[in-house]
Amino acid sequence: MTISIGSEDRVFVLTGAGISAESGLPTFRASDGLWAGNRIEDVCTPDAWERNPGKVWEFYSARRAAGAKAQPNPAHVALAALEGRLGDRFFLCTQNVDDLHERAGSKRLVHMHGELTKARCENECGQAPVEDRRIYASLDEVGRCVCGGRLRPHIVFFGEIPLEMGRIEREIQKATLMLVVGTSGSVYPAASFVHWARLGGARTVYVGPEEPLNASAFTEVVVGKAGEALPGLFRVE
Ligand SMILES: NC(=O)c1ccc[n+]([C@@H]2O[C@H](COP(=O)([O-])OP(=O)(O)OC[C@H]3O[C@@H](n4cnc5c(N)ncnc54)[C@H](O)[C@@H]3O)[C@@H](O)[C@H]2O)c1
Ligand SMILES: [Zn+2]
């Protein structure tokens, strides 16, 4: 199959953990709802941070180490190349916290669930997130904000509100084609984006090795691994 993209088309792409699977980063539901062997409620909820911030940093330090070793795969590269052709008619929203899209060359992107390579104040005191790639061996090494709050990973924990939602909604409204790659369709609000796009009349395409939970909302489902299916999928007219 090829997807023709005309001169009037605007493309909105949503990616999930599956696009980084071929780079060696495990998906979230690959092992029965565990993320790299951890229960979500122990490592990425506000409650986990309250109870045991050391464990949360231990988990995200390990994700940082794995992310730094991983390399973008042909799926990340194909999306960066598509952006190169479409310019401002392309927008990428990722649920991933790794930086493989940026390292493949993507520029017009938002990380709706945060970024592994940043930290921010736990008090939401108004200070902007800071770049932070450190691998912490203990909580004592973690710095503090000017307000005295501890730095936490710049990650949207389960139960928190995703980032950049206003911009994401505006971009979905403008899109004529929504492409969703490697996400199980179980985490909201991201799983609703396809419905919003359909309301606006967009064509909606899913790419992944198995049907997502919200498969019926797509006009087409391309069954395959992202790294094999995305290169060569688009024809820009
Ligand atoms: N790399 C990361 O940054 C990373 C990794 C794990 C989890 N997470 C976080 O956990 C949440 C997980 O939700 P989710 O829906 O993104 O992931 P998920 O783990 O719930 O689902 C992964 C999906 O990827 C698909 N998949 C597996 N291999 C694939 C491949 N080679 N090509 C294409 N698709 C493939 C699976 O069929 C599945 O539908 C996200 O919010 C994210 O923030 C992030
Ligand atoms: Zn602060």
Short mmCIF file of C-alpha atoms and ligand atoms in Angstrom, two decimals:
data_model
loop_
_atom_site.label_atom_id
_atom_site.label_comp_id
_atom_site.label_asym_id
_atom_site.label_seq_id
_atom_site.Cartn_x
_atom_site.Cartn_y
_atom_site.Cartn_z
CA MET A 1 0.00 0.00 0.00
CA THR A 2 1.10 3.60 -0.58
CA ILE A 3 -0.42 6.72 0.89
CA SER A 4 -0.60 9.62 -1.56
CA ILE A 5 -0.11 13.03 0.02
CA GLY A 6 -1.32 15.91 -2.13
CA SER A 7 -0.24 19.55 -2.06
CA GLU A 8 -3.25 20.52 0.08
CA ASP A 9 -2.86 17.73 2.63
CA ARG A 10 -1.80 18.30 6.21
CA VAL A 11 -0.46 15.32 8.12
CA PHE A 12 -0.75 14.72 11.86
CA VAL A 13 1.27 11.77 13.19
CA LEU A 14 0.79 10.14 16.60
CA THR A 15 3.43 7.64 17.72
CA GLY A 16 3.58 5.30 20.70
CA ALA A 17 6.01 2.91 22.31
CA GLY A 18 5.79 0.53 19.32
CA ILE A 19 7.79 2.84 17.04
CA SER A 20 10.79 2.49 19.38
CA ALA A 21 10.44 -1.29 19.80
CA GLU A 22 12.77 -2.01 16.87
CA SER A 23 15.34 0.29 18.51
CA GLY A 24 15.39 -2.12 21.44
CA LEU A 25 13.20 -0.13 23.87
CA PRO A 26 10.49 -2.40 25.28
CA THR A 27 6.86 -1.36 24.82
CA PHE A 28 4.67 -0.90 27.76
CA ARG A 29 2.18 -3.69 27.37
CA ALA A 30 4.70 -6.12 25.86
CA SER A 31 4.87 -7.85 29.24
CA ASP A 32 1.35 -7.78 30.68
CA GLY A 33 1.14 -4.14 31.64
CA LEU A 34 4.59 -3.94 33.14
CA TRP A 35 7.04 -1.31 31.95
CA ALA A 36 10.53 -2.86 31.89
CA GLY A 37 9.46 -5.24 34.63
CA ASN A 38 7.85 -2.63 36.87
CA ARG A 39 4.29 -2.09 37.95
CA ILE A 40 3.12 1.32 36.71
CA GLU A 41 1.74 2.24 40.14
CA ASP A 42 5.21 1.77 41.66
CA VAL A 43 7.12 3.99 39.25
CA CYS A 44 5.00 6.44 37.27
CA THR A 45 2.13 7.81 39.30
CA PRO A 46 1.98 10.91 41.55
CA ASP A 47 1.44 8.52 44.45
CA ALA A 48 4.64 6.59 43.65
CA TRP A 49 6.55 9.90 43.68
CA GLU A 50 5.07 10.83 47.07
CA ARG A 51 5.83 7.45 48.59
CA ASN A 52 9.21 6.65 47.12
CA PRO A 53 10.89 9.27 44.89
CA GLY A 54 14.14 7.30 45.03
CA LYS A 55 12.50 4.34 43.31
CA VAL A 56 10.95 6.63 40.67
CA TRP A 57 14.37 8.15 39.88
CA GLU A 58 15.93 4.68 39.84
CA PHE A 59 13.38 3.62 37.21
CA TYR A 60 13.76 6.73 35.03
CA SER A 61 17.57 6.63 35.38
CA ALA A 62 17.44 3.12 33.90
CA ARG A 63 15.18 4.38 31.10
CA ARG A 64 17.68 7.19 30.43
CA ALA A 65 20.54 4.69 30.22
CA ALA A 66 18.59 2.48 27.79
CA GLY A 67 17.44 5.49 25.74
CA ALA A 68 20.97 6.84 25.39
CA LYS A 69 22.19 3.51 24.01
CA ALA A 70 19.31 3.08 21.54
CA GLN A 71 19.48 4.38 17.97
CA PRO A 72 16.64 5.72 15.79
CA ASN A 73 15.29 3.02 13.46
CA PRO A 74 14.02 3.31 9.85
CA ALA A 75 10.54 4.29 11.10
CA HIS A 76 11.86 7.37 12.94
CA VAL A 77 13.98 8.21 9.88
CA ALA A 78 11.00 7.85 7.49
CA LEU A 79 8.92 10.31 9.54
CA ALA A 80 11.77 12.84 9.66
CA ALA A 81 12.14 12.51 5.87
CA LEU A 82 8.39 13.04 5.40
CA GLU A 83 8.60 16.20 7.50
CA GLY A 84 11.48 17.33 5.28
CA ARG A 85 9.13 17.09 2.27
CA LEU A 86 6.03 18.62 3.90
CA GLY A 87 7.49 21.30 6.18
CA ASP A 88 4.72 23.10 8.09
CA ARG A 89 2.11 20.70 6.70
CA PHE A 90 3.54 18.03 9.02
CA PHE A 91 3.12 17.71 12.79
CA LEU A 92 4.26 14.92 15.08
CA CYS A 93 2.89 14.14 18.51
CA THR A 94 4.61 11.35 20.39
CA GLN A 95 3.58 9.57 23.55
CA ASN A 96 7.18 8.42 23.88
CA VAL A 97 9.55 9.90 26.38
CA ASP A 98 12.68 8.84 24.48
CA ASP A 99 14.38 11.27 22.09
CA LEU A 100 14.69 8.99 19.06
CA HIS A 101 12.44 11.20 16.88
CA GLU A 102 14.67 14.25 17.49
CA ARG A 103 17.79 12.21 16.91
CA ALA A 104 16.35 11.06 13.56
CA GLY A 105 15.86 14.73 12.62
CA SER A 106 12.22 15.51 13.51
CA LYS A 107 11.66 19.18 14.39
CA ARG A 108 7.92 19.85 14.49
CA LEU A 109 7.09 17.57 17.40
CA VAL A 110 5.63 17.57 20.88
CA HIS A 111 6.14 15.03 23.63
CA MET A 112 2.70 14.87 25.20
CA HIS A 113 3.89 12.57 28.01
CA GLY A 114 7.14 14.41 28.72
CA GLU A 115 10.82 13.78 28.03
CA LEU A 116 13.39 11.50 29.63
CA THR A 117 16.17 14.03 29.07
CA LYS A 118 14.58 16.73 31.27
CA ALA A 119 13.63 17.28 34.92
CA ARG A 120 11.34 19.79 36.57
CA CYS A 121 10.33 21.05 40.01
CA GLU A 122 7.96 18.80 41.94
CA ASN A 123 6.11 21.88 43.22
CA GLU A 124 5.10 23.25 39.81
CA CYS A 125 6.39 26.59 41.05
CA GLY A 126 6.61 28.04 37.55
CA GLN A 127 10.26 27.26 36.80
CA ALA A 128 10.74 25.79 33.31
CA PRO A 129 11.93 22.17 32.92
CA VAL A 130 15.73 21.83 32.76
CA GLU A 131 17.87 19.52 30.64
CA ASP A 132 18.97 16.59 32.80
CA ARG A 133 20.47 13.39 31.41
CA ARG A 134 22.07 12.18 34.63
CA ILE A 135 21.83 8.60 35.77
CA TYR A 136 21.21 8.91 39.52
CA ALA A 137 22.62 6.26 41.84
CA SER A 138 20.72 7.64 44.83
CA LEU A 139 18.15 10.27 45.69
CA ASP A 140 20.83 12.31 47.51
CA GLU A 141 22.35 13.20 44.12
CA VAL A 142 19.11 14.73 42.80
CA GLY A 143 19.16 18.53 42.74
CA ARG A 144 16.63 20.99 44.08
CA CYS A 145 14.76 23.84 42.46
CA VAL A 146 15.32 27.46 43.58
CA CYS A 147 12.03 27.14 45.52
CA GLY A 148 13.42 24.21 47.53
CA GLY A 149 11.35 21.56 45.75
CA ARG A 150 13.01 18.37 44.60
CA LEU A 151 13.59 17.85 40.88
CA ARG A 152 11.36 15.12 39.45
CA PRO A 153 11.51 13.52 35.99
CA HIS A 154 9.82 15.70 33.32
CA ILE A 155 7.34 12.90 32.74
CA VAL A 156 3.55 12.99 32.74
CA PHE A 157 2.72 10.39 35.37
CA PHE A 158 -0.43 8.31 34.97
CA GLY A 159 -3.32 10.44 36.23
CA GLU A 160 -1.65 13.75 35.28
CA ILE A 161 -2.73 15.95 32.39
CA PRO A 162 -0.73 15.58 29.15
CA LEU A 163 1.35 18.50 27.87
CA GLU A 164 0.61 20.82 24.93
CA MET A 165 -3.02 19.72 24.55
CA GLY A 166 -4.17 23.06 23.07
CA ARG A 167 -1.60 22.92 20.29
CA ILE A 168 -2.34 19.23 19.67
CA GLU A 169 -6.08 19.89 19.30
CA ARG A 170 -5.45 22.75 16.86
CA GLU A 171 -3.13 20.61 14.75
CA ILE A 172 -5.64 17.73 14.66
CA GLN A 173 -8.38 20.10 13.50
CA LYS A 174 -6.20 21.19 10.56
CA ALA A 175 -5.15 17.67 9.53
CA THR A 176 -6.50 15.90 6.44
CA LEU A 177 -4.50 12.74 7.20
CA MET A 178 -3.83 11.23 10.61
CA LEU A 179 -1.21 8.51 10.83
CA VAL A 180 -0.99 6.56 14.09
CA VAL A 181 2.00 4.26 14.68
CA GLY A 182 2.69 1.69 17.38
CA THR A 183 0.25 2.56 20.13
CA SER A 184 -2.21 0.16 21.72
CA GLY A 185 -5.06 2.68 21.86
CA SER A 186 -5.51 2.20 25.58
CA VAL A 187 -4.02 5.40 27.04
CA TYR A 188 -6.34 8.44 26.96
CA PRO A 189 -6.63 11.13 25.71
CA ALA A 190 -4.23 9.97 22.96
CA ALA A 191 -6.58 7.10 22.06
CA SER A 192 -9.27 9.71 21.28
CA PHE A 193 -7.22 11.62 18.72
CA VAL A 194 -8.37 9.37 15.88
CA HIS A 195 -12.00 10.14 16.75
CA TRP A 196 -11.30 13.88 16.75
CA ALA A 197 -9.63 13.56 13.34
CA ARG A 198 -12.58 11.59 11.95
CA LEU A 199 -14.97 14.31 13.14
CA GLY A 200 -12.97 16.72 10.98
CA GLY A 201 -13.25 14.38 7.99
CA ALA A 202 -9.61 13.24 7.93
CA ARG A 203 -8.34 9.97 6.53
CA THR A 204 -7.00 7.91 9.44
CA VAL A 205 -4.33 5.21 9.05
CA TYR A 206 -2.89 2.90 11.73
CA VAL A 207 0.48 1.12 11.35
CA GLY A 208 1.53 -1.67 13.72
CA PRO A 209 1.91 -5.45 13.98
CA GLU A 210 -1.51 -5.91 15.59
CA GLU A 211 -4.80 -4.05 15.57
CA PRO A 212 -5.11 -1.42 18.30
CA LEU A 213 -8.08 -1.42 20.70
CA ASN A 214 -9.60 1.51 18.79
CA ALA A 215 -9.08 -0.12 15.36
CA SER A 216 -12.67 0.48 14.21
CA ALA A 217 -12.07 4.25 14.22
CA PHE A 218 -9.42 3.99 11.48
CA THR A 219 -10.19 4.15 7.78
CA GLU A 220 -7.22 1.82 7.16
CA VAL A 221 -5.02 -0.47 9.25
CA VAL A 222 -1.58 -1.42 7.87
CA VAL A 223 -0.44 -4.57 9.69
CA GLY A 224 3.35 -4.62 10.00
CA LYS A 225 6.32 -3.45 11.98
CA ALA A 226 6.87 0.29 11.82
CA GLY A 227 10.48 0.00 10.65
CA GLU A 228 9.41 -2.15 7.71
CA ALA A 229 6.08 -0.50 6.84
CA LEU A 230 6.88 3.24 7.05
CA PRO A 231 9.82 3.56 4.63
CA GLY A 232 8.21 3.67 1.19
CA LEU A 233 4.64 4.06 2.52
CA PHE A 234 4.24 7.68 1.40
CA ARG A 235 4.06 9.21 -2.06
CA VAL A 236 4.28 13.00 -1.86
CA GLU A 237 2.69 14.54 -4.93
N1 LIG B 1 9.99 4.42 24.19
C1 LIG B 1 9.23 5.09 25.11
O1 LIG B 1 9.36 6.30 25.25
C2 LIG B 1 8.19 4.34 25.91
C3 LIG B 1 8.30 2.96 26.08
C4 LIG B 1 7.32 2.29 26.86
C5 LIG B 1 6.26 3.04 27.42
N2 LIG B 1 6.17 4.37 27.24
C6 LIG B 1 5.02 5.13 27.82
O2 LIG B 1 3.97 4.26 28.15
C7 LIG B 1 2.75 4.51 27.45
C8 LIG B 1 2.50 3.33 26.53
O3 LIG B 1 1.40 3.46 25.68
P1 LIG B 1 1.57 3.12 24.13
O4 LIG B 1 0.20 2.97 23.56
O5 LIG B 1 2.53 4.05 23.51
O6 LIG B 1 2.30 1.73 24.09
P2 LIG B 1 1.81 0.28 24.46
O7 LIG B 1 3.01 -0.37 25.06
O8 LIG B 1 0.55 0.27 25.20
O9 LIG B 1 1.54 -0.38 23.05
C9 LIG B 1 2.61 -0.64 22.16
C10 LIG B 1 2.02 -0.89 20.81
O10 LIG B 1 3.11 -1.00 19.91
C11 LIG B 1 2.83 -2.03 19.01
N3 LIG B 1 4.12 -2.49 18.46
C12 LIG B 1 4.97 -3.42 18.95
N4 LIG B 1 6.04 -3.57 18.13
C13 LIG B 1 5.86 -2.68 17.11
C14 LIG B 1 6.60 -2.36 15.95
N5 LIG B 1 7.78 -2.95 15.67
N6 LIG B 1 6.11 -1.40 15.11
C15 LIG B 1 4.93 -0.79 15.38
N7 LIG B 1 4.18 -1.07 16.45
C16 LIG B 1 4.65 -2.00 17.32
C17 LIG B 1 2.06 -3.07 19.78
O11 LIG B 1 1.27 -3.85 18.89
C18 LIG B 1 1.22 -2.18 20.70
O12 LIG B 1 -0.02 -1.89 20.12
C19 LIG B 1 2.98 5.79 26.67
O13 LIG B 1 2.19 6.76 27.21
C20 LIG B 1 4.47 6.14 26.85
O14 LIG B 1 4.62 7.41 27.44
C21 LIG B 1 7.12 5.05 26.50
ZN ZN B 2 10.32 25.02 42.23
#
